[in-house]
Amino acid sequence: MVYDNNEDEDNIVVRLKTGTGSYSFGLFQERSTSTTTNRTHTVYLPLAGKTSSIDNRDFSYYKERTNLPQITSGTSPDGENYLEFNLYLDVLGSDTYLNVGISTESSPTSFEVIGSIDYPSYGDGARTIAVDLKDICDYDTDLFDCSKFEFSDNPSDDEEISLFFFLEDGNVSNGTAVNKEDYSGVIYRLRMSNRVYTTIPRLNELTKGDSQLVATVDGFEMDNDFDSWFVRTDSSTCTDSATNQTLLSLGIDSSSLRDLENRTIDGIVRINELTNGTCYSIRLFQCDKYGFCSYSTEQVSGTPEEIQALLEKQSCFFFTAGFGGEHYVVTFFQKWRDEVLSQSWWGQQFIDWYYRSAPQITPYILDKPWLQNVIKVIGYVLYGLIRYAELIMSLAVVVFLIGLTIVQSRKFKY
């Protein structure tokens, strides 16, 4: 039997090796949670690609990005670029062969064998298995055509193949069709891309909260299958700038990026676990699972503050506590308080009552996340009603007049 040797969730089980092994890329992978045999894992393989003006290696977050390989049939010598798999072999007998089959189906059951290795002398245990990219390309262009990844052509989105590793007594000839149900092995769904992104996310605003900064972004959409937000925070040089540099020229790799697991689909991105009182320069990145990124040319700065300091500064206790910091809804109600409420007697009475009561209630709101969510919902509803009151009233008047006209016309008719 063949197992994937990845008991440790943080263990990288598939690496791309280039330059005859001189450079190594730990590939992003989605591991199967199935407990059955023939588990299928997905691996994302980045390949070099270029438009007329953009080399995608400049926009990869891999540290050795300049060594990402091309994968064109016949252009690379044997052993130049290969995939390294960490497998565990349970050898069957004295004449056991490790076989690898290939399929281009999305959910394959049948594979065509492209190579075999005699393994009786190694015995059971963990093994590192190399599969040459050239062998995949040169085996059968009808099965998989690597010319789709020509470096100088416009990059394609992505292609995929599946590799099936299994053991068998005796050699299985190349070209033999095997059914995965007849063997116990492991399948790697290999997704490959040399894509280039030509649009960028725009960083429009950065507001402060307690141990966090909140970014508002738009202008860029990525397929949800590959979507991931990252951020680079720099407290050593707290500056704003707008530069059209590449990740390569900025010297940025994945080790200097933070994964934003709590991003939201409405364009609001929260950058948490920051130090209050420290100024940060923020640049946002949107990267796919191949490691290719599009990022904001804007670099903006901000300083998170303790919630109590924000409450005292903004004097809008309930909504500041509910939204956890600065927010356009909070700003709206501050302005509405100053320009509308404070201009009437009853409004002044309400403001006086509010500032006598709110400071005592606010700590309770901060301790109850569910209550913060309720405050936010109330804030959004009131914001909509007040902000668009004139429009709502205008629509109501129009509907009333139309209805009145219909009634009058019917009376006249009959």
Short mmCIF file of C-alpha atoms in Angstrom, two decimals, residues 24-26 57-68 247-248 251-255 290-293:
data_model
loop_
_atom_site.label_atom_id
_atom_site.label_comp_id
_atom_site.label_asym_id
_atom_site.label_seq_id
_atom_site.Cartn_x
_atom_site.Cartn_y
_atom_site.Cartn_z
CA SER A 24 12.74 24.29 -3.52
CA PHE A 25 9.13 25.49 -3.34
CA GLY A 26 6.81 24.13 -0.67
CA ARG A 57 7.41 35.67 -11.36
CA ASP A 58 7.69 39.31 -10.29
CA PHE A 59 4.31 38.91 -8.59
CA SER A 60 4.85 35.58 -6.82
CA TYR A 61 5.18 35.47 -3.03
CA TYR A 62 7.74 32.64 -3.14
CA LYS A 63 11.17 33.73 -1.96
CA GLU A 64 12.90 31.95 -4.88
CA ARG A 65 10.33 33.35 -7.33
CA THR A 66 12.84 34.04 -10.10
CA ASN A 67 13.51 30.30 -10.37
CA LEU A 68 9.92 29.23 -11.04
CA LEU A 247 6.83 41.99 -5.10
CA LEU A 248 10.26 41.18 -6.49
CA GLY A 251 11.67 42.07 -1.63
CA ILE A 252 8.40 40.62 -0.30
CA ASP A 253 7.81 36.90 0.17
CA SER A 254 5.22 34.84 2.00
CA SER A 255 7.18 34.95 5.27
CA TYR A 290 -0.38 29.24 -6.70
CA GLY A 291 1.31 32.14 -4.93
CA PHE A 292 0.59 34.73 -7.63
CA CYS A 293 -0.56 38.06 -6.21
#
